[in-house]
Short mmCIF file of C-alpha atoms in Angstrom, two decimals:
data_model
loop_
_atom_site.label_atom_id
_atom_site.label_comp_id
_atom_site.label_asym_id
_atom_site.label_seq_id
_atom_site.Cartn_x
_atom_site.Cartn_y
_atom_site.Cartn_z
CA MET A 3 24.32 -14.69 -12.83
CA THR A 4 24.52 -13.38 -16.50
CA THR A 5 24.75 -9.86 -17.64
CA THR A 6 21.06 -9.86 -18.76
CA THR A 7 19.63 -9.98 -15.09
CA ARG A 8 22.33 -7.27 -14.09
CA SER A 9 21.59 -3.46 -14.73
CA SER A 10 23.80 -1.65 -17.18
CA ARG A 11 26.96 0.19 -16.18
CA PRO A 12 25.28 3.62 -16.08
CA VAL A 13 22.24 2.62 -14.15
CA GLN A 14 24.63 1.02 -11.52
CA ILE A 15 26.63 4.14 -11.24
CA LEU A 16 23.27 6.05 -10.79
CA GLY A 17 22.32 3.78 -7.98
CA TRP A 18 25.61 4.41 -6.26
CA LEU A 19 25.42 8.15 -6.64
CA SER A 20 21.69 8.40 -5.54
CA ALA A 21 22.66 6.11 -2.30
CA ILE A 22 25.63 8.47 -1.53
CA SER A 23 23.84 11.61 -2.08
CA LEU A 24 20.80 10.55 0.05
CA ALA A 25 23.30 9.37 3.04
CA LEU A 26 24.77 12.63 2.81
CA THR A 27 21.44 14.41 2.79
CA ALA A 28 20.47 12.68 5.93
CA VAL A 29 23.78 13.60 7.64
CA MET A 30 23.31 17.34 6.42
CA ALA A 31 19.71 17.35 7.52
CA LEU A 32 20.12 15.61 10.97
CA VAL A 33 23.43 16.77 12.19
CA ILE A 34 25.17 19.68 10.23
CA SER A 35 22.16 21.87 9.48
CA PRO A 36 20.84 24.16 12.13
CA PRO A 37 17.55 24.26 13.94
CA ASP A 38 15.08 26.91 13.02
CA VAL A 39 14.38 29.96 15.10
CA ASN A 40 10.70 29.15 15.47
CA MET A 41 10.27 25.77 14.42
CA GLY A 42 13.33 24.35 16.02
CA ASP A 43 14.53 20.69 15.13
CA SER A 44 11.37 19.91 13.30
CA VAL A 45 12.58 22.00 10.33
CA ARG A 46 14.82 18.87 9.60
CA LEU A 47 11.66 17.22 8.12
CA LEU A 48 11.84 19.98 5.34
CA TYR A 49 14.55 18.02 3.54
CA LEU A 50 12.43 15.20 2.95
CA HIS A 51 9.15 16.93 2.55
CA VAL A 52 10.07 19.40 0.02
CA PRO A 53 12.16 17.09 -2.36
CA THR A 54 9.69 14.26 -2.29
CA ALA A 55 6.78 16.67 -3.23
CA TRP A 56 8.72 18.26 -5.99
CA LEU A 57 9.81 14.92 -7.51
CA ALA A 58 6.36 13.45 -7.23
CA MET A 59 4.40 16.30 -8.64
CA TYR A 60 6.62 17.88 -11.22
CA VAL A 61 9.06 15.40 -12.32
CA SER A 62 7.14 12.19 -11.80
CA PHE A 63 3.77 13.13 -12.85
CA GLY A 64 5.24 15.58 -15.51
CA VAL A 65 7.13 12.60 -16.99
CA THR A 66 3.96 10.62 -16.89
CA THR A 67 1.93 13.47 -18.79
CA LEU A 68 4.41 14.23 -21.32
CA ALA A 69 4.95 10.32 -22.00
CA SER A 70 1.26 9.93 -22.21
CA ALA A 71 0.79 12.89 -24.65
CA LEU A 72 3.65 11.33 -26.95
CA TYR A 73 1.60 8.26 -26.84
CA LEU A 74 -1.61 9.90 -27.83
CA TRP A 75 0.08 11.65 -30.82
CA LYS A 76 -0.01 9.46 -33.58
CA ARG A 77 3.44 10.25 -34.93
CA THR A 78 5.26 9.35 -31.55
CA ARG A 79 2.81 6.56 -30.55
CA SER A 80 4.78 3.44 -29.04
CA ARG A 81 4.64 1.04 -26.22
CA PHE A 82 7.81 2.63 -24.98
CA TRP A 83 5.84 5.95 -23.97
CA ASP A 84 2.97 3.92 -22.33
CA LEU A 85 5.52 1.98 -20.15
CA THR A 86 7.31 4.89 -19.38
CA ALA A 87 4.12 6.79 -18.27
CA GLY A 88 3.13 3.88 -15.88
CA ALA A 89 6.46 3.51 -14.57
CA SER A 90 6.99 7.12 -13.72
CA ALA A 91 3.49 7.46 -12.22
CA GLU A 92 4.07 4.53 -9.89
CA ILE A 93 7.22 6.15 -8.45
CA GLY A 94 5.40 9.43 -8.16
CA VAL A 95 2.68 7.79 -6.09
CA LEU A 96 5.21 6.32 -3.81
CA PHE A 97 6.84 9.74 -3.49
CA LEU A 98 3.69 11.46 -2.87
CA GLY A 99 2.83 9.11 -0.16
CA LEU A 100 6.12 9.94 1.47
CA THR A 101 5.37 13.63 1.17
CA LEU A 102 1.94 12.95 3.04
CA LEU A 103 3.67 10.80 5.59
CA ILE A 104 6.56 13.16 6.45
CA GLY A 105 4.00 16.30 6.09
CA SER A 106 1.75 14.50 8.68
CA ILE A 107 4.54 14.07 11.18
CA TRP A 108 5.75 17.58 10.55
CA GLY A 109 2.10 19.00 11.05
CA ARG A 110 1.99 16.98 14.19
CA ILE A 111 4.94 18.51 15.85
CA THR A 112 4.50 22.10 14.57
CA TRP A 113 0.91 22.68 13.91
CA GLY A 114 -0.26 20.24 16.55
CA VAL A 115 -2.38 18.00 14.33
CA TRP A 116 -1.50 15.19 12.05
CA TRP A 117 -4.29 16.38 9.48
CA THR A 118 -6.40 19.25 8.75
CA TRP A 119 -8.77 19.84 5.76
CA ASP A 120 -7.16 23.01 4.57
CA ALA A 121 -6.87 23.61 0.78
CA ARG A 122 -3.23 22.52 0.17
CA LEU A 123 -3.64 19.21 2.09
CA THR A 124 -7.18 18.38 0.49
CA THR A 125 -5.81 19.17 -3.08
CA THR A 126 -2.65 17.13 -2.45
CA ALA A 127 -4.85 14.10 -1.01
CA VAL A 128 -6.95 14.57 -4.25
CA LEU A 129 -3.89 14.18 -6.30
CA PHE A 130 -2.69 11.06 -4.53
CA VAL A 131 -6.23 9.30 -5.00
CA LEU A 132 -6.31 10.47 -8.66
CA TYR A 133 -2.85 8.75 -9.58
CA LEU A 134 -3.82 5.83 -7.51
CA GLY A 135 -6.86 5.75 -9.76
CA TYR A 136 -4.61 6.08 -12.71
CA LEU A 137 -2.56 2.88 -11.68
CA ALA A 138 -5.91 1.08 -11.33
CA VAL A 139 -7.18 2.11 -14.82
CA ARG A 140 -3.71 0.67 -16.18
CA LYS A 141 -4.83 -2.75 -14.88
CA VAL A 142 -8.35 -2.83 -16.15
CA PRO A 143 -8.17 -5.66 -18.75
CA ALA A 144 -8.53 -4.80 -22.61
CA SER A 145 -6.48 -4.99 -25.64
CA PRO A 146 -3.08 -3.33 -25.26
CA GLU A 147 -3.83 -0.36 -27.46
CA VAL A 148 -7.13 0.36 -25.78
CA GLN A 149 -5.41 -0.02 -22.33
CA ALA A 150 -2.66 2.33 -23.08
CA ARG A 151 -5.03 5.02 -24.88
CA ARG A 152 -7.43 5.41 -22.15
CA SER A 153 -4.55 5.25 -19.37
CA ALA A 154 -2.92 8.29 -21.42
CA ILE A 155 -6.15 10.15 -21.44
CA VAL A 156 -6.62 9.50 -17.53
CA ALA A 157 -3.08 10.65 -16.94
CA VAL A 158 -3.45 13.90 -18.79
CA ALA A 159 -6.61 14.69 -16.95
CA ALA A 160 -5.17 13.73 -13.61
CA PHE A 161 -2.23 16.24 -14.05
CA LEU A 162 -4.85 19.14 -14.07
CA ASP A 163 -4.62 18.84 -10.27
CA VAL A 164 -0.94 19.61 -10.28
CA PRO A 165 -1.08 23.42 -10.87
CA ILE A 166 -4.19 23.51 -8.36
CA VAL A 167 -2.17 22.13 -5.79
CA HIS A 168 0.69 24.58 -6.56
CA GLN A 169 -1.57 27.59 -6.28
CA SER A 170 -3.72 26.29 -3.40
CA VAL A 171 -1.76 28.19 -0.99
CA GLU A 172 -2.16 31.44 -2.98
CA TRP A 173 -5.94 30.92 -3.94
CA TRP A 174 -7.10 29.98 -0.57
CA ARG A 175 -6.50 30.56 3.04
CA THR A 176 -4.47 27.73 4.20
CA LEU A 177 -2.70 26.58 7.35
CA HIS A 178 0.07 25.32 5.18
CA GLN A 179 2.68 27.96 4.43
CA PRO A 180 3.19 29.33 0.97
CA ALA A 181 6.19 28.42 -1.22
CA THR A 182 9.58 29.52 -0.04
CA ILE A 183 11.48 28.68 -3.17
CA GLY A 184 9.96 28.95 -6.76
CA ASP A 185 7.87 32.02 -5.66
CA GLU A 186 7.97 34.23 -8.50
CA ARG A 187 8.00 37.42 -6.36
CA ARG A 188 10.97 36.24 -4.40
CA LEU A 189 12.73 34.10 -7.00
CA LEU A 190 16.30 35.80 -6.15
CA ASP A 191 15.79 36.37 -2.61
CA PRO A 192 14.27 33.12 -0.97
CA GLN A 193 13.68 33.31 2.67
CA ILE A 194 15.80 30.69 3.73
CA HIS A 195 19.06 30.64 5.55
CA GLY A 196 22.25 29.39 3.75
CA ALA A 197 22.96 26.05 5.47
CA MET A 198 19.31 25.31 5.34
CA ALA A 199 19.18 26.11 1.55
CA TRP A 200 22.21 24.08 0.66
CA THR A 201 20.74 20.94 2.74
CA LEU A 202 17.54 21.44 0.65
CA LEU A 203 19.27 21.69 -2.56
CA LEU A 204 21.30 18.30 -1.86
CA GLY A 205 18.05 16.67 -0.80
CA VAL A 206 16.45 17.51 -4.23
CA VAL A 207 19.68 16.39 -6.23
CA ALA A 208 19.65 13.10 -4.16
CA PHE A 209 15.86 12.55 -4.80
CA THR A 210 16.21 13.28 -8.50
CA LEU A 211 19.20 10.86 -8.72
CA LEU A 212 17.03 8.22 -6.93
CA TYR A 213 13.94 8.84 -9.17
CA CYS A 214 16.12 8.35 -12.32
CA TRP A 215 17.64 5.12 -10.93
CA LEU A 216 14.19 3.84 -9.82
CA LEU A 217 12.63 4.82 -13.23
CA ALA A 218 15.32 2.79 -14.94
CA HIS A 219 14.57 -0.29 -13.22
CA ARG A 220 10.74 0.12 -13.04
CA PHE A 221 10.78 0.73 -16.81
CA ARG A 222 12.79 -2.48 -17.34
CA LEU A 223 10.30 -4.48 -15.08
CA ALA A 224 7.45 -2.88 -16.94
CA TRP A 225 9.16 -3.86 -20.22
CA LEU A 226 9.55 -7.62 -19.03
CA GLU A 227 6.03 -7.63 -17.68
CA ASP A 228 4.68 -6.55 -21.21
CA ARG A 229 6.93 -9.29 -22.94
CA LEU A 230 5.71 -11.80 -20.68
CA ALA A 231 2.13 -10.89 -21.51
CA ASP A 232 2.79 -11.18 -25.14
CA ARG A 233 4.32 -14.47 -24.72
CA HIS A 234 1.38 -15.62 -22.69
CA LEU A 235 -1.02 -14.40 -25.70
CA GLU A 236 1.26 -16.25 -28.00
CA VAL A 237 1.10 -19.41 -26.29
CA ALA A 238 -2.56 -19.30 -25.74
CA ILE A 239 -3.19 -18.59 -29.53
CA GLU A 240 -0.61 -21.51 -30.23
CA GLU A 241 -2.79 -23.79 -27.84
CA ARG A 242 -5.91 -22.78 -29.44
CA ARG A 243 -4.50 -23.40 -32.84
CA ALA A 244 -3.15 -26.85 -31.90
CA GLU A 245 -6.73 -27.79 -30.37
CA ALA A 246 -8.36 -26.78 -33.54
CA GLY A 247 -5.77 -28.58 -35.61
CA LEU A 248 -6.42 -31.80 -33.53
CA SER A 249 -10.30 -31.57 -33.90
CA GLU A 250 -9.80 -30.96 -37.52
CA ALA A 251 -7.68 -33.92 -37.81
CA ALA A 252 -10.08 -35.85 -35.73
CA GLU A 253 -12.76 -34.98 -38.08
CA VAL A 254 -10.79 -36.22 -41.11
CA THR A 255 -10.07 -39.56 -39.59
CA SER A 256 -13.72 -40.14 -38.60
CA MET B 9 -11.95 -13.18 -15.26
CA ILE B 10 -15.12 -12.44 -13.61
CA ASP B 11 -13.32 -12.04 -10.34
CA THR B 12 -10.66 -9.53 -11.66
CA ARG B 13 -13.47 -7.56 -13.45
CA ARG B 14 -15.43 -7.42 -10.04
CA ARG B 15 -12.38 -6.36 -7.99
CA LEU B 16 -11.62 -3.63 -10.57
CA TRP B 17 -15.03 -2.46 -10.39
CA LEU B 18 -14.74 -2.36 -6.48
CA ALA B 19 -11.52 -0.48 -6.76
CA GLY B 20 -13.28 2.02 -9.30
CA VAL B 21 -15.81 2.56 -6.66
CA ILE B 22 -13.59 2.94 -3.80
CA VAL B 23 -11.51 5.62 -5.59
CA LEU B 24 -14.58 7.45 -6.84
CA ALA B 25 -16.09 7.49 -3.27
CA ALA B 26 -12.65 8.72 -1.83
CA LEU B 27 -12.63 11.56 -4.53
CA GLY B 28 -16.22 12.32 -3.72
CA PHE B 29 -15.46 12.56 -0.01
CA LEU B 30 -12.43 14.89 -0.60
CA VAL B 31 -14.19 17.16 -2.91
CA PHE B 32 -17.00 17.47 -0.38
CA GLN B 33 -14.51 18.04 2.30
CA GLY B 34 -12.90 20.66 0.06
CA LEU B 35 -15.91 22.52 -0.68
CA GLY B 36 -17.31 22.68 2.90
CA ASN B 37 -13.86 23.20 4.44
CA ALA B 38 -10.77 24.12 2.50
CA THR B 39 -12.13 27.16 0.58
CA LEU B 40 -12.74 29.10 3.65
CA TYR B 41 -10.31 27.51 6.21
CA PHE B 42 -10.44 30.30 8.56
CA ARG B 43 -11.87 34.01 9.17
CA THR B 44 -9.51 36.48 10.65
CA ALA B 45 -10.41 37.85 13.93
CA ASP B 46 -11.58 41.09 12.64
CA GLU B 47 -13.90 39.29 10.01
CA ALA B 48 -15.25 37.06 12.71
CA VAL B 49 -16.21 40.06 15.10
CA ALA B 50 -17.82 41.75 12.15
CA GLN B 51 -19.77 38.62 11.04
CA ARG B 52 -20.44 37.84 14.88
CA ALA B 53 -24.26 38.02 14.59
CA GLN B 54 -24.51 35.41 11.49
CA LEU B 55 -21.95 33.16 13.26
CA GLY B 56 -23.71 32.84 16.41
CA GLU B 57 -22.98 29.60 18.21
CA ARG B 58 -21.63 27.96 15.18
CA ARG B 59 -18.26 26.35 15.00
CA PHE B 60 -15.51 27.81 12.85
CA ARG B 61 -11.92 28.43 12.59
CA ILE B 62 -10.45 31.84 13.49
CA GLU B 63 -7.16 33.23 12.63
CA GLY B 64 -4.87 36.08 14.28
CA ASP B 65 -1.72 36.88 16.23
CA VAL B 66 -1.40 36.15 19.90
CA VAL B 67 -0.90 39.46 21.67
CA ASP B 68 2.32 39.75 23.71
CA GLY B 69 1.72 39.51 27.40
CA SER B 70 -1.80 38.41 27.29
CA VAL B 71 -1.32 34.72 27.90
CA ARG B 72 -2.43 33.39 31.36
CA GLN B 73 -2.51 29.87 32.15
CA THR B 74 -5.04 28.96 34.77
CA GLY B 75 -5.14 25.31 35.89
CA ASN B 76 -6.42 23.27 32.61
CA ASP B 77 -7.24 26.47 30.52
CA VAL B 78 -5.27 29.13 28.75
CA THR B 79 -6.62 32.65 28.33
CA PHE B 80 -5.21 35.13 25.68
CA THR B 81 -6.05 37.90 23.38
CA LEU B 82 -5.97 37.25 19.56
CA THR B 83 -5.75 40.06 17.16
CA ALA B 84 -6.02 40.82 13.47
CA ASN B 85 -6.00 44.27 11.58
CA SER B 86 -6.17 45.78 15.20
CA VAL B 87 -9.32 44.03 16.29
CA GLU B 88 -9.08 42.09 19.47
CA VAL B 89 -10.95 39.05 20.61
CA PRO B 90 -10.58 37.36 23.98
CA VAL B 91 -9.95 33.70 23.91
CA MET B 92 -10.53 30.93 26.45
CA HIS B 93 -8.88 27.67 25.42
CA LYS B 94 -9.55 24.36 27.16
CA GLY B 95 -6.61 22.17 27.33
CA ASP B 96 -2.83 22.32 26.83
CA PRO B 97 -1.59 24.58 24.15
CA PRO B 98 0.88 22.99 21.52
CA GLU B 99 4.50 23.07 22.05
CA LEU B 100 5.20 26.01 19.74
CA PHE B 101 2.75 28.21 21.13
CA ARG B 102 3.83 31.33 22.51
CA PRO B 103 3.10 35.17 22.44
CA GLY B 104 3.49 36.90 19.18
CA ILE B 105 2.88 34.05 16.86
CA PRO B 106 -0.13 33.74 14.31
CA VAL B 107 -2.45 30.79 15.26
CA VAL B 108 -5.72 29.34 13.91
CA LEU B 109 -8.16 28.30 16.67
CA GLU B 110 -11.22 25.99 16.31
CA GLY B 111 -14.38 26.60 18.44
CA ARG B 112 -17.22 29.05 18.71
CA PHE B 113 -18.11 32.44 20.17
CA GLN B 114 -19.54 32.02 23.65
CA GLY B 115 -20.77 35.32 25.25
CA ASP B 116 -18.03 37.89 25.10
CA HIS B 117 -15.13 35.39 24.21
CA PHE B 118 -14.21 32.79 21.84
CA ALA B 119 -14.10 29.41 23.24
CA SER B 120 -11.34 27.32 21.62
CA ASP B 121 -10.72 23.54 21.82
CA ARG B 122 -7.92 23.30 19.45
CA ILE B 123 -4.81 25.61 18.66
CA LEU B 124 -3.03 25.21 15.33
CA VAL B 125 0.37 27.09 15.26
CA LYS B 126 0.91 28.61 11.77
CA HIS B 127 4.29 28.86 10.59
CA SER B 128 5.78 31.06 7.90
CA GLU B 129 7.70 30.11 4.72
CA THR B 130 11.05 31.70 5.91
CA TYR B 131 13.57 29.61 7.52
CA VAL B 132 16.12 31.29 9.89
CA ALA B 133 18.86 29.38 11.61
CA LYS B 134 18.75 29.44 15.54
CA ASN B 135 22.51 30.08 15.78
CA PRO B 136 23.78 31.38 12.54
CA GLU B 137 27.24 32.05 13.95
CA ARG B 138 27.70 28.38 14.75
CA VAL B 139 26.69 27.40 11.15
CA THR B 140 29.10 29.43 9.27
CA THR B 141 31.99 27.44 10.87
CA THR B 142 30.39 24.22 9.89
CA GLN B 143 29.31 25.26 6.49
CA PRO B 144 30.93 23.14 3.74
CA MET C 7 16.93 17.53 19.62
CA ASN C 8 13.40 18.39 20.27
CA ASP C 9 10.85 15.84 18.98
CA ALA C 10 13.91 13.43 18.04
CA GLY C 11 11.52 10.65 18.07
CA TYR C 12 9.08 12.07 15.29
CA ILE C 13 11.99 13.25 13.17
CA PHE C 14 14.04 9.94 13.30
CA ALA C 15 10.90 7.87 12.84
CA GLY C 16 10.08 10.11 9.72
CA TYR C 17 13.71 9.56 8.39
CA PHE C 18 13.76 5.83 9.16
CA SER C 19 10.22 5.22 7.68
CA THR C 20 11.06 7.08 4.41
CA PHE C 21 14.33 5.27 3.85
CA ALA C 22 12.70 1.94 4.81
CA ILE C 23 9.93 2.32 2.31
CA LEU C 24 12.28 3.49 -0.47
CA ALA C 25 14.37 0.49 0.09
CA GLY C 26 11.65 -1.91 0.32
CA TYR C 27 10.24 -0.56 -3.00
CA ALA C 28 13.54 -0.75 -4.76
CA ALA C 29 14.15 -4.33 -3.44
CA TRP C 30 10.81 -5.40 -4.56
CA VAL C 31 11.21 -4.10 -8.26
CA ILE C 32 14.75 -5.46 -8.64
CA ARG C 33 13.72 -9.01 -7.19
CA ARG C 34 10.55 -8.96 -9.43
CA LYS C 35 12.72 -8.01 -12.50
CA ARG C 36 15.16 -10.76 -11.87
CA SER C 37 12.60 -13.38 -11.51
CA LEU C 38 10.87 -12.27 -14.72
CA SER C 39 13.99 -12.07 -16.86
CA ARG C 40 14.79 -15.67 -15.65
CA LEU C 41 11.38 -16.66 -16.59
CA LEU C 42 11.70 -15.19 -20.24
CA ARG C 43 15.35 -16.11 -20.92
CA PRO C 44 14.87 -19.78 -22.08
CA GLU C 45 12.85 -19.09 -25.13
CA ASP C 46 14.38 -15.70 -25.70
CA GLY C 47 17.40 -16.79 -27.72
#
């Protein structure tokens, strides 16, 4: 095994850190943190639901939007931003899928239903489908420039749903509870008990580390795929040239 | 090439159909997810026998379990609505909590067939004194 | 613990899905870099 197939030292360290912090989160969430006075033990799903939601909506899709904007801006246009946008969106879709999965289980044991069409759940489902659509658009064949440009436009448009999801619990009546943390009216006094807040914070840190590690690997994979596509294109051109050369040669000899 | 293109068209159509369905659901449902008990009473005539969601607090001491049914009183802004629910209430159902019910008006009461237990955005430890000892 | 089945199922499936995704990315990365290397120089 040569060094090129291995990840770099900082990425390896990042991998270990995220594995350790995720394990700690699981221990804190399942063993050490207390049950909620109303929700009982089901509150333990909070420590997966909220970090995956934040990482998907704000970090992953945020990075995708930023990278897409940098691609669209002529002065910063490069393949790097296009590949970053695609890699980050895929991880975001994965995290948002987990948010929906955990939310559904949580809903089953607290509300009593797996799913309901309230504004928060509906707008989140829309967000999930929008980014699935973005990933599909990235695969529609075209020249690399056209592909990257139209993907970037779709990415920026899809992000418009993120503030709608965020505000949905304020704008409409929902079964889903409003935000506990990050609510501007209670920024310094979030309504969550100490040990629960610490576990949630640890969860966010763990998932952020995991996101960075996954992004490093997924970006590298996207870069390799890109190189391979270029290589195939070169080979195809070479072959065509060779064929043309042959037929020319055949014409000359005849 | 033709195959990939056809598959991509198919994927696009599926995504658009899914979005259309979600937006339709959203417009029909999500914007007015529930009516509070007092609003529902005020709109009683318009609502008729229509199915809708009603929200309010379960009045303390009003819960009676009879065989397969549960009866209780729902209140919002000091307007009370008697409720008859068919089936078992969910685990977290108890007096004093806010709930959303699905069903329709039937005579003098609201006939519910689904209870959704709302929960607030506050998280309070069950045994705070136990926690302080194990806190890191 | 109440609803232990649901809660453990949630944690288990989350970590399983994440591990599966990470393994897929790394495996594919390795096979692609092996494919590219001979001509890379």
